[in-house]
Amino acid sequence: MDWQIKPLARECAVSGEPFEIGDEVICFLYRDEEGQLQRADVATSKVDDFPRPEAVLGRWGREVKPRGEDEREARAHALATTEELFLSLFESDSADVAEDRELFKQVLGLMLERKRILRSQGRPVDGQQSYLHVRSKVLYSVQSSDPDPASLVRIQEELNSLVF
């Protein structure tokens, strides 16, 4: 299974103003009050006005690119966004979404290993797989277990609104 993060929204989630080419945008992946997975794209100038939910899974930055970028660049952009999402999962520590965060880390880790962005470091030890982030040379430890199929289905259904 290969999940790709949807492209950047064309307007700010806080102000509703359209993004201009070259604008810097912060993307948030979080659970709303109803427990639904959501994504919000916010202009960097409006980040302080964004009501940060408690259950933020991750955040990353993007630059607004012109529409109609070629397919190859779009795939590279989606892969970079996926990589940034994976890395951001290690920065957030909300206990409300710890189980989801671990599942995201595991799935994204496997996907990024396949894309050669992460390199596994031997076999899992004590239920943890170590990955080397090739570019930064930083080691990341990810849960290594057989995910519950019901959890994978639940996450996949929630991601339908965020991924293509």
C-alpha angles and dihedrals in degrees: 000000000000117000120194122192113240117253123267118287115249096230137045115264090217105043102019089227116142118252118245124220108274095025116138113234133189115216120206126198110196148142116255126218091278091052094251119144111248139178124208125188112204130183109244089239090059100043092103089055093052109104098232111219118222093238102064110158095187148327134211139171130244139178118230109247127194117271116254096045109163121269095252093055090045091055091048089049092050091048091049090050090050090050092050091049091052092050092046091056088071093055100055121073107183109150090207093075102027094121093049091045091054091049091049090049091051096048095042091045091056092046094048091047088056089051090049094241090114125036120205115234104218126298124331115277121205092348094308127110117204118217128190114217097224098211100045098028090227120145119228125192116214130184110259112202139116103275117229106260090223090056091050091050091048092049091045092052091049092048092056088087092048105037139046 
